[in-house]
Amino acid sequence: MSGTVLFTGTATAIGGRNGHSQTSDGSVSVDLGMPKGGTLDAGKTTPEHLFATGYAACFGSAVEAVGHQKKLDVTGAAVTVAVSLVKGDDGFSLAAKLSLKAPALSAEETRTVLEAAHQMCPYSKATRGNIPVELSVG
């Protein structure tokens, strides 16, 4: 790894998708479950929810940075990320859909910010070429 490490988050999971996951500092502690018929037991979450939450937050920061660079008003911008677990012929994989809604921007400006943020966001960089990521103006 080249560069300066700014932060490292560490988590441990026990029991896989039907277990428990917790960060080393205790800031996140979640019970995990497998959805049954599209429904998840109350009080449980999935790895896809956790990935989507982190991706949305990180992407939101990239949107703010791009807005600042391009002098565009991204106040109130909302990033929605949907992460899907996909079963194919070669086993399981992930796919993501990202949507950006920026109330103060035109659709064209929002698309510009969306695409630039996708180039900047560390989650987007990590997923690029590894899973399909669909972008949309929301």
PDB file of C-alpha atoms in Angstrom:
ATOM      1  CA  MET A   1       0.000   0.000   0.000  1.00  0.00           C
ATOM      2  CA  SER A   2       1.447   3.361  -0.952  1.00  0.00           C
ATOM      3  CA  GLY A   3       0.478   6.558   0.802  1.00  0.00           C
ATOM      4  CA  THR A   4      -0.227   7.575   4.356  1.00  0.00           C
ATOM      5  CA  VAL A   5      -2.825   5.605   6.288  1.00  0.00           C
ATOM      6  CA  LEU A   6      -5.298   8.129   7.698  1.00  0.00           C
ATOM      7  CA  PHE A   7      -7.587   5.729   9.543  1.00  0.00           C
ATOM      8  CA  THR A   8      -8.215   2.015   9.880  1.00  0.00           C
ATOM      9  CA  GLY A   9     -11.560   0.602  10.928  1.00  0.00           C
ATOM     10  CA  THR A  10     -11.492  -2.929  12.298  1.00  0.00           C
ATOM     11  CA  ALA A  11     -14.422  -5.268  12.825  1.00  0.00           C
ATOM     12  CA  THR A  12     -14.875  -8.895  13.812  1.00  0.00           C
ATOM     13  CA  ALA A  13     -17.783 -11.102  12.791  1.00  0.00           C
ATOM     14  CA  ILE A  14     -18.758 -14.331  14.515  1.00  0.00           C
ATOM     15  CA  GLY A  15     -21.356 -16.602  13.002  1.00  0.00           C
ATOM     16  CA  GLY A  16     -21.295 -15.225   9.458  1.00  0.00           C
ATOM     17  CA  ARG A  17     -24.570 -13.947   8.029  1.00  0.00           C
ATOM     18  CA  ASN A  18     -26.544 -15.245  11.017  1.00  0.00           C
ATOM     19  CA  GLY A  19     -24.162 -13.965  13.643  1.00  0.00           C
ATOM     20  CA  HIS A  20     -22.854 -10.762  15.155  1.00  0.00           C
ATOM     21  CA  SER A  21     -20.386  -8.147  13.949  1.00  0.00           C
ATOM     22  CA  GLN A  22     -18.714  -5.479  16.025  1.00  0.00           C
ATOM     23  CA  THR A  23     -16.011  -2.883  15.522  1.00  0.00           C
ATOM     24  CA  SER A  24     -12.928  -2.991  17.723  1.00  0.00           C
ATOM     25  CA  ASP A  25     -13.884   0.315  19.366  1.00  0.00           C
ATOM     26  CA  GLY A  26     -17.519  -0.739  19.933  1.00  0.00           C
ATOM     27  CA  SER A  27     -18.925   2.079  17.804  1.00  0.00           C
ATOM     28  CA  VAL A  28     -20.826  -0.454  15.657  1.00  0.00           C
ATOM     29  CA  SER A  29     -22.345  -3.613  17.106  1.00  0.00           C
ATOM     30  CA  VAL A  30     -24.928  -5.398  14.987  1.00  0.00           C
ATOM     31  CA  ASP A  31     -26.779  -8.669  14.848  1.00  0.00           C
ATOM     32  CA  LEU A  32     -26.858 -10.118  11.355  1.00  0.00           C
ATOM     33  CA  GLY A  33     -29.581 -12.139   9.724  1.00  0.00           C
ATOM     34  CA  MET A  34     -30.598 -13.744   6.471  1.00  0.00           C
ATOM     35  CA  PRO A  35     -33.726 -12.289   4.884  1.00  0.00           C
ATOM     36  CA  LYS A  36     -36.476 -14.865   4.535  1.00  0.00           C
ATOM     37  CA  GLY A  37     -38.827 -14.171   1.655  1.00  0.00           C
ATOM     38  CA  GLY A  38     -37.459 -10.641   1.390  1.00  0.00           C
ATOM     39  CA  THR A  39     -38.070  -9.927   5.092  1.00  0.00           C
ATOM     40  CA  LEU A  40     -35.419  -9.537   7.759  1.00  0.00           C
ATOM     41  CA  ASP A  41     -35.997 -10.293  11.444  1.00  0.00           C
ATOM     42  CA  ALA A  42     -36.459  -7.146  13.545  1.00  0.00           C
ATOM     43  CA  GLY A  43     -33.249  -5.755  15.006  1.00  0.00           C
ATOM     44  CA  LYS A  44     -31.005  -7.454  12.442  1.00  0.00           C
ATOM     45  CA  THR A  45     -29.130  -6.173   9.426  1.00  0.00           C
ATOM     46  CA  THR A  46     -27.157  -7.621   6.526  1.00  0.00           C
ATOM     47  CA  PRO A  47     -23.645  -7.140   5.151  1.00  0.00           C
ATOM     48  CA  GLU A  48     -25.298  -5.491   2.134  1.00  0.00           C
ATOM     49  CA  HIS A  49     -26.958  -2.884   4.396  1.00  0.00           C
ATOM     50  CA  LEU A  50     -23.634  -2.174   6.076  1.00  0.00           C
ATOM     51  CA  PHE A  51     -21.796  -1.857   2.755  1.00  0.00           C
ATOM     52  CA  ALA A  52     -24.528   0.400   1.350  1.00  0.00           C
ATOM     53  CA  THR A  53     -24.381   2.632   4.439  1.00  0.00           C
ATOM     54  CA  GLY A  54     -20.622   3.066   4.238  1.00  0.00           C
ATOM     55  CA  TYR A  55     -20.664   3.582   0.477  1.00  0.00           C
ATOM     56  CA  ALA A  56     -23.432   6.214   0.709  1.00  0.00           C
ATOM     57  CA  ALA A  57     -21.585   8.155   3.418  1.00  0.00           C
ATOM     58  CA  CYS A  58     -18.259   8.043   1.601  1.00  0.00           C
ATOM     59  CA  PHE A  59     -19.863   8.978  -1.718  1.00  0.00           C
ATOM     60  CA  GLY A  60     -21.657  11.867  -0.021  1.00  0.00           C
ATOM     61  CA  SER A  61     -18.305  13.276   1.086  1.00  0.00           C
ATOM     62  CA  ALA A  62     -17.020  12.957  -2.487  1.00  0.00           C
ATOM     63  CA  VAL A  63     -20.127  14.845  -3.701  1.00  0.00           C
ATOM     64  CA  GLU A  64     -19.370  17.643  -1.231  1.00  0.00           C
ATOM     65  CA  ALA A  65     -15.730  17.800  -2.371  1.00  0.00           C
ATOM     66  CA  VAL A  66     -16.720  17.917  -6.049  1.00  0.00           C
ATOM     67  CA  GLY A  67     -19.334  20.584  -5.340  1.00  0.00           C
ATOM     68  CA  HIS A  68     -16.697  22.689  -3.612  1.00  0.00           C
ATOM     69  CA  GLN A  69     -14.186  22.195  -6.457  1.00  0.00           C
ATOM     70  CA  LYS A  70     -16.717  23.050  -9.160  1.00  0.00           C
ATOM     71  CA  LYS A  71     -18.370  25.823  -7.110  1.00  0.00           C
ATOM     72  CA  LEU A  72     -21.753  24.091  -7.290  1.00  0.00           C
ATOM     73  CA  ASP A  73     -24.313  24.187  -4.484  1.00  0.00           C
ATOM     74  CA  VAL A  74     -24.698  20.595  -3.263  1.00  0.00           C
ATOM     75  CA  THR A  75     -26.491  21.641  -0.063  1.00  0.00           C
ATOM     76  CA  GLY A  76     -29.009  18.976   0.884  1.00  0.00           C
ATOM     77  CA  ALA A  77     -27.621  16.452  -1.609  1.00  0.00           C
ATOM     78  CA  ALA A  78     -28.804  12.916  -0.846  1.00  0.00           C
ATOM     79  CA  VAL A  79     -26.948   9.810  -1.936  1.00  0.00           C
ATOM     80  CA  THR A  80     -28.879   6.552  -1.990  1.00  0.00           C
ATOM     81  CA  VAL A  81     -26.969   3.313  -2.456  1.00  0.00           C
ATOM     82  CA  ALA A  82     -28.602  -0.065  -2.996  1.00  0.00           C
ATOM     83  CA  VAL A  83     -26.286  -3.061  -2.668  1.00  0.00           C
ATOM     84  CA  SER A  84     -27.630  -6.370  -3.932  1.00  0.00           C
ATOM     85  CA  LEU A  85     -26.455  -9.902  -3.263  1.00  0.00           C
ATOM     86  CA  VAL A  86     -26.663 -11.661  -6.629  1.00  0.00           C
ATOM     87  CA  LYS A  87     -26.621 -15.401  -7.282  1.00  0.00           C
ATOM     88  CA  GLY A  88     -25.317 -16.350 -10.710  1.00  0.00           C
ATOM     89  CA  ASP A  89     -23.896 -19.381 -12.467  1.00  0.00           C
ATOM     90  CA  ASP A  90     -20.505 -18.693 -10.881  1.00  0.00           C
ATOM     91  CA  GLY A  91     -21.814 -18.284  -7.320  1.00  0.00           C
ATOM     92  CA  PHE A  92     -22.576 -15.152  -5.328  1.00  0.00           C
ATOM     93  CA  SER A  93     -21.517 -11.601  -6.116  1.00  0.00           C
ATOM     94  CA  LEU A  94     -22.531  -8.022  -5.394  1.00  0.00           C
ATOM     95  CA  ALA A  95     -24.002  -5.231  -7.489  1.00  0.00           C
ATOM     96  CA  ALA A  96     -24.634  -1.609  -6.560  1.00  0.00           C
ATOM     97  CA  LYS A  97     -26.908   1.209  -7.695  1.00  0.00           C
ATOM     98  CA  LEU A  98     -26.094   4.798  -6.712  1.00  0.00           C
ATOM     99  CA  SER A  99     -28.521   7.673  -7.019  1.00  0.00           C
ATOM    100  CA  LEU A 100     -27.801  11.337  -6.358  1.00  0.00           C
ATOM    101  CA  LYS A 101     -30.479  13.920  -5.656  1.00  0.00           C
ATOM    102  CA  ALA A 102     -29.170  17.500  -5.421  1.00  0.00           C
ATOM    103  CA  PRO A 103     -32.072  19.949  -4.962  1.00  0.00           C
ATOM    104  CA  ALA A 104     -30.124  23.091  -5.929  1.00  0.00           C
ATOM    105  CA  LEU A 105     -28.686  21.635  -9.160  1.00  0.00           C
ATOM    106  CA  SER A 106     -30.067  20.978 -12.617  1.00  0.00           C
ATOM    107  CA  ALA A 107     -30.168  17.379 -13.839  1.00  0.00           C
ATOM    108  CA  GLU A 108     -27.098  18.060 -16.000  1.00  0.00           C
ATOM    109  CA  GLU A 109     -25.147  19.570 -13.091  1.00  0.00           C
ATOM    110  CA  THR A 110     -26.185  16.676 -10.845  1.00  0.00           C
ATOM    111  CA  ARG A 111     -24.953  14.177 -13.473  1.00  0.00           C
ATOM    112  CA  THR A 112     -21.613  16.042 -13.665  1.00  0.00           C
ATOM    113  CA  VAL A 113     -21.193  15.919  -9.879  1.00  0.00           C
ATOM    114  CA  LEU A 114     -22.295  12.260  -9.760  1.00  0.00           C
ATOM    115  CA  GLU A 115     -19.743  11.167 -12.336  1.00  0.00           C
ATOM    116  CA  ALA A 116     -16.903  13.208 -10.827  1.00  0.00           C
ATOM    117  CA  ALA A 117     -17.678  11.892  -7.326  1.00  0.00           C
ATOM    118  CA  HIS A 118     -17.660   8.344  -8.710  1.00  0.00           C
ATOM    119  CA  GLN A 119     -14.067   8.939  -9.866  1.00  0.00           C
ATOM    120  CA  MET A 120     -13.060  10.349  -6.451  1.00  0.00           C
ATOM    121  CA  CYS A 121     -14.858   8.136  -3.897  1.00  0.00           C
ATOM    122  CA  PRO A 122     -12.666   5.404  -2.339  1.00  0.00           C
ATOM    123  CA  TYR A 123     -15.586   2.931  -2.372  1.00  0.00           C
ATOM    124  CA  SER A 124     -16.107   3.578  -6.085  1.00  0.00           C
ATOM    125  CA  LYS A 125     -12.407   3.061  -6.691  1.00  0.00           C
ATOM    126  CA  ALA A 126     -12.523  -0.220  -4.755  1.00  0.00           C
ATOM    127  CA  THR A 127     -15.549  -1.527  -6.644  1.00  0.00           C
ATOM    128  CA  ARG A 128     -14.496  -0.336 -10.120  1.00  0.00           C
ATOM    129  CA  GLY A 129     -13.974  -3.336 -12.355  1.00  0.00           C
ATOM    130  CA  ASN A 130     -15.012  -5.696  -9.556  1.00  0.00           C
ATOM    131  CA  ILE A 131     -18.793  -5.315  -9.327  1.00  0.00           C
ATOM    132  CA  PRO A 132     -21.336  -3.598 -11.540  1.00  0.00           C
ATOM    133  CA  VAL A 133     -22.174  -0.094 -10.294  1.00  0.00           C
ATOM    134  CA  GLU A 134     -25.076   1.775 -11.886  1.00  0.00           C
ATOM    135  CA  LEU A 135     -25.291   5.561 -11.508  1.00  0.00           C
ATOM    136  CA  SER A 136     -28.482   7.613 -11.757  1.00  0.00           C
ATOM    137  CA  VAL A 137     -29.734  11.108 -11.085  1.00  0.00           C
ATOM    138  CA  GLY A 138     -32.502  10.741  -8.557  1.00  0.00           C
TER     139      GLY A 138
END
